[in-house]
Amino acid sequence: MNATATSARVNDARFRARIREDVGCCENPVDEASLEEMTRLFRTQRRRDGHRKATSAWLDGPLDDWLANLDDGETELGGDDMAAIAVGMHETLSIRDALILSMITDEEACPKAQLMEFAARPQLSRSKRRMCELLSAAFEDEGITPDVERCQTGVMMLLDIARAVPTDLAVQPLAVVAYALWWMGDEHAILFAMHCLAIDDECSLASIVFSAINRGIRPAWCAC
């Protein structure tokens, strides 16, 4: 067995161990008062500057670090990045949706500028159209298969974020974990979806994942 194959298998084993470990786990190492202050700040900026400008400014730096990690297979995010992403996802689901696309596509198909537009200008017709195209292709085209390392890297970062914040802020990161695992064909997806719904039964993404799994709906590549 060559060294590359051994390394990939070890990484996969660690990933699966982490998935089993993190279902329902929460450590809350980030100061809650700081998160509350960040939430107030983001809301103030959105009222003052509007959704587009405030979201662009809020996400710009953290998204750079997030994308660099996805590209390099690194999972460590700074505390400020984790807090900003958690607060952002909780306050506006367009940030959550942009992060989903960053995991299931690559920079060629969906560069940072496009992700920023998804997050900051979700109501724009071209944003809706492009997001629909990317999600439909990922779901319907059996030739589009997950970039396993990219997805695993994103999941690991999201698990770190979910561990770092209070339960209410962990819901959206964990819902994206559920979606990514479903996209990867991982059986743990339903556990994360159920955990999200136990915290917040109105979490739409977790409901979608839970319903899809129960109905046997899978991405086209899974049928290959």
Short mmCIF file of N, CA and C in Angstrom, two decimals, residues 49-156:
data_model
loop_
_atom_site.label_atom_id
_atom_site.label_comp_id
_atom_site.label_asym_id
_atom_site.label_seq_id
_atom_site.Cartn_x
_atom_site.Cartn_y
_atom_site.Cartn_z
N ASP A 49 -26.34 49.93 7.70
CA ASP A 49 -25.72 49.88 6.38
C ASP A 49 -26.51 49.08 5.35
N GLY A 50 -27.51 48.34 5.81
CA GLY A 50 -28.24 47.46 4.91
C GLY A 50 -27.62 46.07 4.85
N HIS A 51 -28.42 45.11 4.42
CA HIS A 51 -27.96 43.71 4.44
C HIS A 51 -26.74 43.51 3.57
N ARG A 52 -26.75 44.06 2.37
CA ARG A 52 -25.67 43.79 1.43
C ARG A 52 -24.32 44.27 1.96
N LYS A 53 -24.24 45.52 2.36
CA LYS A 53 -22.97 46.08 2.80
C LYS A 53 -22.51 45.44 4.10
N ALA A 54 -23.43 45.29 5.05
CA ALA A 54 -23.06 44.75 6.36
C ALA A 54 -22.62 43.29 6.26
N THR A 55 -23.33 42.50 5.48
CA THR A 55 -22.99 41.09 5.34
C THR A 55 -21.65 40.92 4.63
N SER A 56 -21.42 41.73 3.60
CA SER A 56 -20.15 41.66 2.89
C SER A 56 -18.98 41.96 3.82
N ALA A 57 -19.13 43.01 4.63
CA ALA A 57 -18.06 43.38 5.55
C ALA A 57 -17.87 42.32 6.64
N TRP A 58 -18.97 41.75 7.10
CA TRP A 58 -18.92 40.76 8.18
C TRP A 58 -18.25 39.47 7.73
N LEU A 59 -18.54 39.04 6.52
CA LEU A 59 -18.12 37.72 6.05
C LEU A 59 -16.78 37.71 5.34
N ASP A 60 -16.32 38.85 4.87
CA ASP A 60 -15.17 38.90 3.97
C ASP A 60 -13.94 38.18 4.53
N GLY A 61 -13.47 38.58 5.70
CA GLY A 61 -12.29 37.96 6.29
C GLY A 61 -12.48 36.51 6.68
N PRO A 62 -13.54 36.20 7.44
CA PRO A 62 -13.77 34.80 7.81
C PRO A 62 -13.92 33.87 6.61
N LEU A 63 -14.55 34.36 5.54
CA LEU A 63 -14.71 33.52 4.35
C LEU A 63 -13.37 33.24 3.69
N ASP A 64 -12.47 34.22 3.69
CA ASP A 64 -11.12 33.98 3.16
C ASP A 64 -10.46 32.82 3.89
N ASP A 65 -10.53 32.84 5.22
CA ASP A 65 -9.89 31.80 6.02
C ASP A 65 -10.59 30.45 5.82
N TRP A 66 -11.91 30.48 5.75
CA TRP A 66 -12.69 29.26 5.53
C TRP A 66 -12.31 28.62 4.19
N LEU A 67 -12.26 29.42 3.13
CA LEU A 67 -11.95 28.89 1.81
C LEU A 67 -10.50 28.39 1.72
N ALA A 68 -9.59 29.11 2.36
CA ALA A 68 -8.20 28.67 2.36
C ALA A 68 -8.08 27.30 3.02
N ASN A 69 -8.81 27.09 4.11
CA ASN A 69 -8.79 25.79 4.78
C ASN A 69 -9.40 24.70 3.90
N LEU A 70 -10.51 25.01 3.24
CA LEU A 70 -11.11 24.03 2.34
C LEU A 70 -10.13 23.62 1.24
N ASP A 71 -9.41 24.58 0.71
CA ASP A 71 -8.47 24.29 -0.38
C ASP A 71 -7.26 23.50 0.11
N ASP A 72 -6.83 23.78 1.35
CA ASP A 72 -5.60 23.17 1.86
C ASP A 72 -5.84 21.92 2.71
N GLY A 73 -7.11 21.63 3.02
CA GLY A 73 -7.39 20.49 3.89
C GLY A 73 -7.08 20.76 5.35
N GLU A 74 -6.99 22.03 5.72
CA GLU A 74 -6.74 22.40 7.11
C GLU A 74 -8.07 22.67 7.81
N THR A 75 -8.14 22.37 9.10
CA THR A 75 -9.42 22.50 9.79
C THR A 75 -9.42 23.55 10.90
N GLU A 76 -8.28 24.15 11.18
CA GLU A 76 -8.21 25.08 12.30
C GLU A 76 -8.65 26.48 11.89
N LEU A 77 -9.67 26.99 12.57
CA LEU A 77 -10.12 28.36 12.40
C LEU A 77 -9.87 29.12 13.70
N GLY A 78 -9.57 30.40 13.58
CA GLY A 78 -9.41 31.22 14.77
C GLY A 78 -10.74 31.44 15.47
N GLY A 79 -10.67 31.78 16.74
CA GLY A 79 -11.88 32.00 17.51
C GLY A 79 -12.75 33.10 16.96
N ASP A 80 -12.14 34.17 16.46
CA ASP A 80 -12.92 35.26 15.88
C ASP A 80 -13.67 34.81 14.63
N ASP A 81 -13.00 34.01 13.80
CA ASP A 81 -13.65 33.48 12.60
C ASP A 81 -14.83 32.59 12.98
N MET A 82 -14.62 31.70 13.94
CA MET A 82 -15.69 30.79 14.34
C MET A 82 -16.89 31.56 14.88
N ALA A 83 -16.62 32.55 15.71
CA ALA A 83 -17.71 33.34 16.28
C ALA A 83 -18.45 34.11 15.20
N ALA A 84 -17.70 34.72 14.28
CA ALA A 84 -18.33 35.50 13.21
C ALA A 84 -19.19 34.62 12.31
N ILE A 85 -18.71 33.43 11.99
CA ILE A 85 -19.48 32.52 11.14
C ILE A 85 -20.72 32.04 11.87
N ALA A 86 -20.59 31.67 13.14
CA ALA A 86 -21.74 31.19 13.91
C ALA A 86 -22.81 32.26 14.03
N VAL A 87 -22.40 33.47 14.39
CA VAL A 87 -23.36 34.57 14.51
C VAL A 87 -23.97 34.89 13.16
N GLY A 88 -23.15 34.93 12.12
CA GLY A 88 -23.65 35.24 10.79
C GLY A 88 -24.67 34.23 10.30
N MET A 89 -24.39 32.94 10.49
CA MET A 89 -25.33 31.89 10.06
C MET A 89 -26.64 31.97 10.83
N HIS A 90 -26.54 32.32 12.11
CA HIS A 90 -27.74 32.40 12.94
C HIS A 90 -28.60 33.59 12.54
N GLU A 91 -27.96 34.68 12.15
CA GLU A 91 -28.69 35.91 11.86
C GLU A 91 -29.23 35.95 10.43
N THR A 92 -28.51 35.34 9.49
CA THR A 92 -28.97 35.35 8.10
C THR A 92 -28.62 34.03 7.43
N LEU A 93 -29.63 33.33 6.99
CA LEU A 93 -29.42 32.00 6.41
C LEU A 93 -28.69 32.06 5.08
N SER A 94 -28.61 33.23 4.48
CA SER A 94 -27.87 33.32 3.21
C SER A 94 -26.39 33.03 3.42
N ILE A 95 -25.86 33.35 4.61
CA ILE A 95 -24.47 32.99 4.91
C ILE A 95 -24.34 31.47 5.01
N ARG A 96 -25.30 30.85 5.67
CA ARG A 96 -25.31 29.38 5.75
C ARG A 96 -25.31 28.76 4.36
N ASP A 97 -26.16 29.28 3.48
CA ASP A 97 -26.28 28.70 2.14
C ASP A 97 -24.99 28.89 1.34
N ALA A 98 -24.33 30.02 1.53
CA ALA A 98 -23.06 30.24 0.83
C ALA A 98 -22.01 29.23 1.28
N LEU A 99 -21.99 28.91 2.57
CA LEU A 99 -21.03 27.93 3.07
C LEU A 99 -21.32 26.54 2.53
N ILE A 100 -22.59 26.20 2.39
CA ILE A 100 -22.95 24.91 1.79
C ILE A 100 -22.36 24.82 0.38
N LEU A 101 -22.58 25.86 -0.42
CA LEU A 101 -22.08 25.84 -1.80
C LEU A 101 -20.56 25.76 -1.83
N SER A 102 -19.90 26.37 -0.85
CA SER A 102 -18.43 26.33 -0.84
C SER A 102 -17.91 24.92 -0.62
N MET A 103 -18.72 24.07 0.01
CA MET A 103 -18.29 22.70 0.30
C MET A 103 -18.59 21.75 -0.85
N ILE A 104 -19.73 21.92 -1.50
CA ILE A 104 -20.13 20.94 -2.51
C ILE A 104 -19.70 21.34 -3.92
N THR A 105 -19.13 22.55 -4.05
CA THR A 105 -18.55 22.97 -5.33
C THR A 105 -17.10 23.38 -5.08
N ASP A 106 -16.41 23.75 -6.15
CA ASP A 106 -15.04 24.22 -5.98
C ASP A 106 -14.93 25.67 -6.44
N GLU A 107 -13.74 26.23 -6.32
CA GLU A 107 -13.55 27.64 -6.63
C GLU A 107 -13.81 27.95 -8.09
N GLU A 108 -13.55 26.99 -8.96
CA GLU A 108 -13.78 27.23 -10.39
C GLU A 108 -15.27 27.41 -10.67
N ALA A 109 -16.09 26.55 -10.07
CA ALA A 109 -17.53 26.62 -10.30
C ALA A 109 -18.18 27.74 -9.50
N CYS A 110 -17.60 28.03 -8.34
CA CYS A 110 -18.22 29.01 -7.45
C CYS A 110 -17.13 29.77 -6.69
N PRO A 111 -16.54 30.78 -7.31
CA PRO A 111 -15.46 31.54 -6.66
C PRO A 111 -15.98 32.37 -5.50
N LYS A 112 -15.05 32.95 -4.76
CA LYS A 112 -15.43 33.72 -3.58
C LYS A 112 -16.42 34.83 -3.91
N ALA A 113 -16.21 35.52 -5.02
CA ALA A 113 -17.11 36.62 -5.38
C ALA A 113 -18.55 36.13 -5.50
N GLN A 114 -18.73 34.94 -6.05
CA GLN A 114 -20.07 34.38 -6.18
C GLN A 114 -20.64 34.02 -4.82
N LEU A 115 -19.82 33.44 -3.95
CA LEU A 115 -20.28 33.11 -2.60
C LEU A 115 -20.68 34.36 -1.84
N MET A 116 -19.90 35.42 -2.00
CA MET A 116 -20.24 36.67 -1.33
C MET A 116 -21.57 37.22 -1.85
N GLU A 117 -21.81 37.07 -3.13
CA GLU A 117 -23.09 37.53 -3.68
C GLU A 117 -24.24 36.68 -3.14
N PHE A 118 -24.04 35.38 -3.03
CA PHE A 118 -25.07 34.53 -2.43
C PHE A 118 -25.41 35.00 -1.02
N ALA A 119 -24.37 35.34 -0.26
CA ALA A 119 -24.58 35.74 1.14
C ALA A 119 -25.16 37.13 1.27
N ALA A 120 -24.64 38.07 0.47
CA ALA A 120 -25.00 39.47 0.65
C ALA A 120 -26.18 39.92 -0.20
N ARG A 121 -26.42 39.22 -1.31
CA ARG A 121 -27.50 39.62 -2.22
C ARG A 121 -28.35 38.41 -2.62
N PRO A 122 -28.92 37.72 -1.63
CA PRO A 122 -29.64 36.47 -1.92
C PRO A 122 -30.91 36.66 -2.74
N GLN A 123 -31.48 37.86 -2.71
CA GLN A 123 -32.72 38.10 -3.44
C GLN A 123 -32.49 38.49 -4.90
N LEU A 124 -31.23 38.69 -5.27
CA LEU A 124 -30.92 39.05 -6.65
C LEU A 124 -31.28 37.90 -7.59
N SER A 125 -31.90 38.21 -8.70
CA SER A 125 -32.36 37.16 -9.61
C SER A 125 -31.22 36.27 -10.07
N ARG A 126 -30.08 36.87 -10.40
CA ARG A 126 -28.97 36.04 -10.88
C ARG A 126 -28.39 35.17 -9.77
N SER A 127 -28.47 35.66 -8.51
CA SER A 127 -28.01 34.84 -7.38
C SER A 127 -28.90 33.62 -7.22
N LYS A 128 -30.21 33.85 -7.25
CA LYS A 128 -31.15 32.74 -7.13
C LYS A 128 -30.96 31.73 -8.26
N ARG A 129 -30.80 32.25 -9.47
CA ARG A 129 -30.66 31.37 -10.63
C ARG A 129 -29.38 30.54 -10.56
N ARG A 130 -28.28 31.19 -10.19
CA ARG A 130 -27.00 30.48 -10.14
C ARG A 130 -26.98 29.45 -9.00
N MET A 131 -27.54 29.82 -7.85
CA MET A 131 -27.60 28.87 -6.75
C MET A 131 -28.44 27.66 -7.12
N CYS A 132 -29.56 27.91 -7.78
CA CYS A 132 -30.42 26.81 -8.22
C CYS A 132 -29.68 25.90 -9.20
N GLU A 133 -28.93 26.50 -10.12
CA GLU A 133 -28.16 25.71 -11.09
C GLU A 133 -27.14 24.81 -10.39
N LEU A 134 -26.42 25.38 -9.44
CA LEU A 134 -25.36 24.63 -8.76
C LEU A 134 -25.94 23.51 -7.90
N LEU A 135 -27.00 23.81 -7.15
CA LEU A 135 -27.60 22.80 -6.29
C LEU A 135 -28.28 21.70 -7.12
N SER A 136 -28.95 22.10 -8.20
CA SER A 136 -29.61 21.11 -9.05
C SER A 136 -28.59 20.18 -9.70
N ALA A 137 -27.49 20.76 -10.18
CA ALA A 137 -26.45 19.93 -10.80
C ALA A 137 -25.86 18.96 -9.79
N ALA A 138 -25.59 19.44 -8.58
CA ALA A 138 -25.02 18.57 -7.55
C ALA A 138 -25.97 17.43 -7.20
N PHE A 139 -27.26 17.71 -7.24
CA PHE A 139 -28.25 16.69 -6.86
C PHE A 139 -28.59 15.75 -8.01
N GLU A 140 -28.66 16.28 -9.23
CA GLU A 140 -29.21 15.52 -10.35
C GLU A 140 -28.16 14.90 -11.26
N ASP A 141 -26.95 15.43 -11.28
CA ASP A 141 -25.92 14.96 -12.21
C ASP A 141 -25.10 13.86 -11.55
N GLU A 142 -25.25 12.63 -12.03
CA GLU A 142 -24.54 11.51 -11.41
C GLU A 142 -23.04 11.59 -11.62
N GLY A 143 -22.61 12.44 -12.54
CA GLY A 143 -21.18 12.61 -12.76
C GLY A 143 -20.52 13.55 -11.77
N ILE A 144 -21.32 14.28 -10.99
CA ILE A 144 -20.78 15.18 -9.98
C ILE A 144 -20.73 14.44 -8.65
N THR A 145 -19.55 14.12 -8.21
CA THR A 145 -19.37 13.39 -6.96
C THR A 145 -18.71 14.28 -5.92
N PRO A 146 -18.90 13.98 -4.65
CA PRO A 146 -18.32 14.83 -3.61
C PRO A 146 -16.79 14.84 -3.65
N ASP A 147 -16.23 16.00 -3.42
CA ASP A 147 -14.80 16.10 -3.11
C ASP A 147 -14.70 15.76 -1.63
N VAL A 148 -14.35 14.51 -1.35
CA VAL A 148 -14.45 14.00 0.02
C VAL A 148 -13.60 14.82 0.98
N GLU A 149 -12.37 15.12 0.60
CA GLU A 149 -11.50 15.87 1.50
C GLU A 149 -12.07 17.26 1.77
N ARG A 150 -12.58 17.90 0.74
CA ARG A 150 -13.15 19.24 0.91
C ARG A 150 -14.35 19.19 1.85
N CYS A 151 -15.24 18.23 1.63
CA CYS A 151 -16.42 18.11 2.48
C CYS A 151 -16.05 17.77 3.92
N GLN A 152 -15.12 16.83 4.08
CA GLN A 152 -14.71 16.46 5.43
C GLN A 152 -14.06 17.64 6.15
N THR A 153 -13.27 18.42 5.43
CA THR A 153 -12.65 19.60 6.03
C THR A 153 -13.71 20.58 6.50
N GLY A 154 -14.70 20.83 5.66
CA GLY A 154 -15.78 21.73 6.04
C GLY A 154 -16.56 21.22 7.24
N VAL A 155 -16.85 19.93 7.24
CA VAL A 155 -17.59 19.34 8.36
C VAL A 155 -16.80 19.49 9.66
N MET A 156 -15.50 19.23 9.60
CA MET A 156 -14.68 19.34 10.81
C MET A 156 -14.67 20.77 11.34
#
